[in-house]
GROMACS .gro file of N, CA and C in nm:
model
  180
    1UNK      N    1  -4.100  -1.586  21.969
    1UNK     CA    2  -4.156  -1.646  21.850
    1UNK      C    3  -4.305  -1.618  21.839
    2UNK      N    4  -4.383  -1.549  21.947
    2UNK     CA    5  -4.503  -1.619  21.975
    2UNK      C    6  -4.555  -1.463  21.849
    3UNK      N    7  -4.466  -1.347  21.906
    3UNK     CA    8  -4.485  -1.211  21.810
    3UNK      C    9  -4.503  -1.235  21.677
    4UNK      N   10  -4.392  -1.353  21.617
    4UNK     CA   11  -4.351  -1.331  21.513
    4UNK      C   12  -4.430  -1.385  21.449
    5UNK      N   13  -4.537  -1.483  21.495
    5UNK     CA   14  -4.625  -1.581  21.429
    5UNK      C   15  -4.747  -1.500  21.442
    6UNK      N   16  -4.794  -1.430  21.498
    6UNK     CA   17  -4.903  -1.347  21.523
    6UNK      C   18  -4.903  -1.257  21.371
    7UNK      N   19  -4.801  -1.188  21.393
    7UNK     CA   20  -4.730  -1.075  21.262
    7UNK      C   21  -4.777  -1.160  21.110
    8UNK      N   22  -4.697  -1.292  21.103
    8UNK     CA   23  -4.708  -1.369  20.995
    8UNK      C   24  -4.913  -1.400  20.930
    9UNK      N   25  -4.938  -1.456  21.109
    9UNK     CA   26  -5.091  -1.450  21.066
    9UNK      C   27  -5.199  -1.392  21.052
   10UNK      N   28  -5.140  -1.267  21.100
   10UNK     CA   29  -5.214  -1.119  21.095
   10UNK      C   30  -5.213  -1.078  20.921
   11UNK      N   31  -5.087  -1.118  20.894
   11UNK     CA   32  -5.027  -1.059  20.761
   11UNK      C   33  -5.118  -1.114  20.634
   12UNK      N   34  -5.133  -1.308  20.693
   12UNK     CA   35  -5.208  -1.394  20.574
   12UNK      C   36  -5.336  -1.349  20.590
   13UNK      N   37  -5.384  -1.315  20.677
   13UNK     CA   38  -5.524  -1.274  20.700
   13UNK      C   39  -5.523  -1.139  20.597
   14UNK      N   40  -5.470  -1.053  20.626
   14UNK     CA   41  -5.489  -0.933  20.516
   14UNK      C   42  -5.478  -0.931  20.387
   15UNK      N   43  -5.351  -1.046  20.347
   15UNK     CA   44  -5.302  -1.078  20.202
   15UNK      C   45  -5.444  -1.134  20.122
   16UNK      N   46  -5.541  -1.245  20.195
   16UNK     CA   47  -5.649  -1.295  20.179
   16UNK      C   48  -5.773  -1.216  20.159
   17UNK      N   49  -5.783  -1.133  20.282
   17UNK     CA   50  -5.887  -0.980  20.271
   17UNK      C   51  -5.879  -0.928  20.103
   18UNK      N   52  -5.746  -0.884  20.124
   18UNK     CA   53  -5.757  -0.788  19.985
   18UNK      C   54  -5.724  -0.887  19.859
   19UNK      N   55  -5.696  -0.972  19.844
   19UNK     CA   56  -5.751  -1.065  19.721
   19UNK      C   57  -5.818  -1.075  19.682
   20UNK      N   58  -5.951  -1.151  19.818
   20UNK     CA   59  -6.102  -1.110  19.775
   20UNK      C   60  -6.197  -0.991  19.704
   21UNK      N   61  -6.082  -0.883  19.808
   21UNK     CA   62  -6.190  -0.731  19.738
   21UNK      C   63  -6.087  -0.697  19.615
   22UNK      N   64  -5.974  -0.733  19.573
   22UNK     CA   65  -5.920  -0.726  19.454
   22UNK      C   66  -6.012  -0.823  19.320
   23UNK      N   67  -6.059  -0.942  19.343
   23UNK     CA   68  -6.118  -1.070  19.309
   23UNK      C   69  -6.235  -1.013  19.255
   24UNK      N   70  -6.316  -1.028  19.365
   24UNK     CA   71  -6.443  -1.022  19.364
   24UNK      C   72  -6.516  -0.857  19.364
   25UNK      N   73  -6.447  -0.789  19.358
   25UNK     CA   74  -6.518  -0.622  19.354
   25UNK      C   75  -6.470  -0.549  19.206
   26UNK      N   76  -6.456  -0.615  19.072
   26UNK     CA   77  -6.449  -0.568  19.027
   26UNK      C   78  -6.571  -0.451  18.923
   27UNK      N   79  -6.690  -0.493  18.934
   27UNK     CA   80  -6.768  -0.419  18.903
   27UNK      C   81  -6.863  -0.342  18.997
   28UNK      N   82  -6.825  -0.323  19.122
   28UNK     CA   83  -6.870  -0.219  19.217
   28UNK      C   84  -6.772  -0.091  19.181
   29UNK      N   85  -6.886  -0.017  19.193
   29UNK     CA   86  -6.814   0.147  19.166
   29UNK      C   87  -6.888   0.245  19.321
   30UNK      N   88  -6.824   0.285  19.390
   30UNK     CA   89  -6.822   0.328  19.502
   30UNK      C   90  -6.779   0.505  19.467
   31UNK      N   91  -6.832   0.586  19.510
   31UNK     CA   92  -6.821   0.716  19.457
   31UNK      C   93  -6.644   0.782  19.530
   32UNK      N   94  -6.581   0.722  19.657
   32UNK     CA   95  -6.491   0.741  19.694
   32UNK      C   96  -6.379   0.685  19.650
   33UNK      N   97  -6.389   0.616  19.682
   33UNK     CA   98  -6.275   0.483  19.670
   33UNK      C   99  -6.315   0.336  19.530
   34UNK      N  100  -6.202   0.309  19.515
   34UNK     CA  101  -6.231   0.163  19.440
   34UNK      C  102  -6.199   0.058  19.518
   35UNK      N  103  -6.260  -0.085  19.509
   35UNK     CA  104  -6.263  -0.138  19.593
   35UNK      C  105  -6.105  -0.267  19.572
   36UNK      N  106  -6.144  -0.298  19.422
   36UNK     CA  107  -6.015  -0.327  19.343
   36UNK      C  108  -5.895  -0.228  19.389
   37UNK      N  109  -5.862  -0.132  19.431
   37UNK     CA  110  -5.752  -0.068  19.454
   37UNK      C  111  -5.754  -0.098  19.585
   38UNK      N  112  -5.838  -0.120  19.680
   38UNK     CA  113  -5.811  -0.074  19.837
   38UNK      C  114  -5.778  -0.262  19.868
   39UNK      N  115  -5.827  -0.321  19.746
   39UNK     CA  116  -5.810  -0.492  19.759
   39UNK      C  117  -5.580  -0.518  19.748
   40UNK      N  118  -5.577  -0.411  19.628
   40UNK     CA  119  -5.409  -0.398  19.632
   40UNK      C  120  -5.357  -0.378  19.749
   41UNK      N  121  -5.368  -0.266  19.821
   41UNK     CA  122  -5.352  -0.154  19.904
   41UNK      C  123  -5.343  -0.300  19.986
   42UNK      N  124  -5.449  -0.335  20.080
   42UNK     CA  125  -5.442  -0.446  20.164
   42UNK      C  126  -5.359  -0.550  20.151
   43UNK      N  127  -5.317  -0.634  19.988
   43UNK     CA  128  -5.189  -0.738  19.966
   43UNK      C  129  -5.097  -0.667  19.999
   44UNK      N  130  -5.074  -0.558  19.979
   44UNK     CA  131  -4.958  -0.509  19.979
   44UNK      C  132  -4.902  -0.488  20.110
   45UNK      N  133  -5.007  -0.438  20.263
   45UNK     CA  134  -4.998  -0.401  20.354
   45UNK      C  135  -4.968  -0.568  20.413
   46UNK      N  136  -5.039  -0.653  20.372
   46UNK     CA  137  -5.012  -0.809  20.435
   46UNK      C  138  -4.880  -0.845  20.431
   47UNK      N  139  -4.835  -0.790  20.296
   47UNK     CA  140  -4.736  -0.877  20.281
   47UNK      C  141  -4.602  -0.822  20.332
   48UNK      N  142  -4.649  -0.704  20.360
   48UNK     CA  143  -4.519  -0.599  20.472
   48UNK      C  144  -4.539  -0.677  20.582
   49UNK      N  145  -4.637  -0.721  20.671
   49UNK     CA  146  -4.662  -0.763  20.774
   49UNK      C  147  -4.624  -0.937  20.760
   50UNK      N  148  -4.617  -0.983  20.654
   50UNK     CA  149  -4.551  -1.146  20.689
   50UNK      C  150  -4.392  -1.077  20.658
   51UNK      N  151  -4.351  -1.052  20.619
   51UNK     CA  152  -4.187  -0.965  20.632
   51UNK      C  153  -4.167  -0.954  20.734
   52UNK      N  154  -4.252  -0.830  20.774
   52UNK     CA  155  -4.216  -0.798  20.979
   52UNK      C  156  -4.212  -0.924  21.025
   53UNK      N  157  -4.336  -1.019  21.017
   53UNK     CA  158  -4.305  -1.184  21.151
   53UNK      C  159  -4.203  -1.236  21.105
   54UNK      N  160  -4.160  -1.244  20.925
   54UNK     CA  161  -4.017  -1.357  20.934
   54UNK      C  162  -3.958  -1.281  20.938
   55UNK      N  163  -3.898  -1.133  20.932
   55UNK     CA  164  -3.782  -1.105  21.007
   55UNK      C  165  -3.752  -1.050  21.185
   56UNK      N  166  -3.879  -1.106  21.242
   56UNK     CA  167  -3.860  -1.095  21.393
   56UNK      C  168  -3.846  -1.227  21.428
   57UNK      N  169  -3.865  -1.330  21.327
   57UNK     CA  170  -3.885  -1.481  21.378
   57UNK      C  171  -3.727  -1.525  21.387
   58UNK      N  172  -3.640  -1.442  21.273
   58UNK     CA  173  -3.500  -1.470  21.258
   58UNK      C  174  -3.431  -1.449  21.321
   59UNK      N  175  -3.439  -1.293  21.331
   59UNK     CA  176  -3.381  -1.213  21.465
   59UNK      C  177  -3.362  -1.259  21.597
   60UNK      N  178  -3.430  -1.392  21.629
   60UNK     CA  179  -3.425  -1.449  21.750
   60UNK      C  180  -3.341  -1.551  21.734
   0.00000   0.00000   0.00000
């Protein structure tokens, strides 16, 4: 269980990250990247990662 909760809070931590830079970066313009996109990119990666902890939390 101890994995699966790590996974879950690893996951809210990122879902939160990229909210903020989804949120709050909308009028920074960065010559590479947007910051609003890399803010998606990150919910999106969180929320694969609370998936991974509740389906390793089940699996047990």
């Amino acid at each position: 269980m101890k994995r699966a909760a790590e996974h879950c809070a690893t996951g809210a931590g990122t879902v939160l990250g990229g909210l903020a830079l989804w949120r709050y970066t909308q009028g920074v313009e960065l010559p590479v990247v947007s910051l609003p996109k890399v803010g998606v990119l990150l919910m999106c990666l969180g929320a694969a990662e609370i998936l991974l902890g509740l389906y390793r939390a089940v699996r047990r």
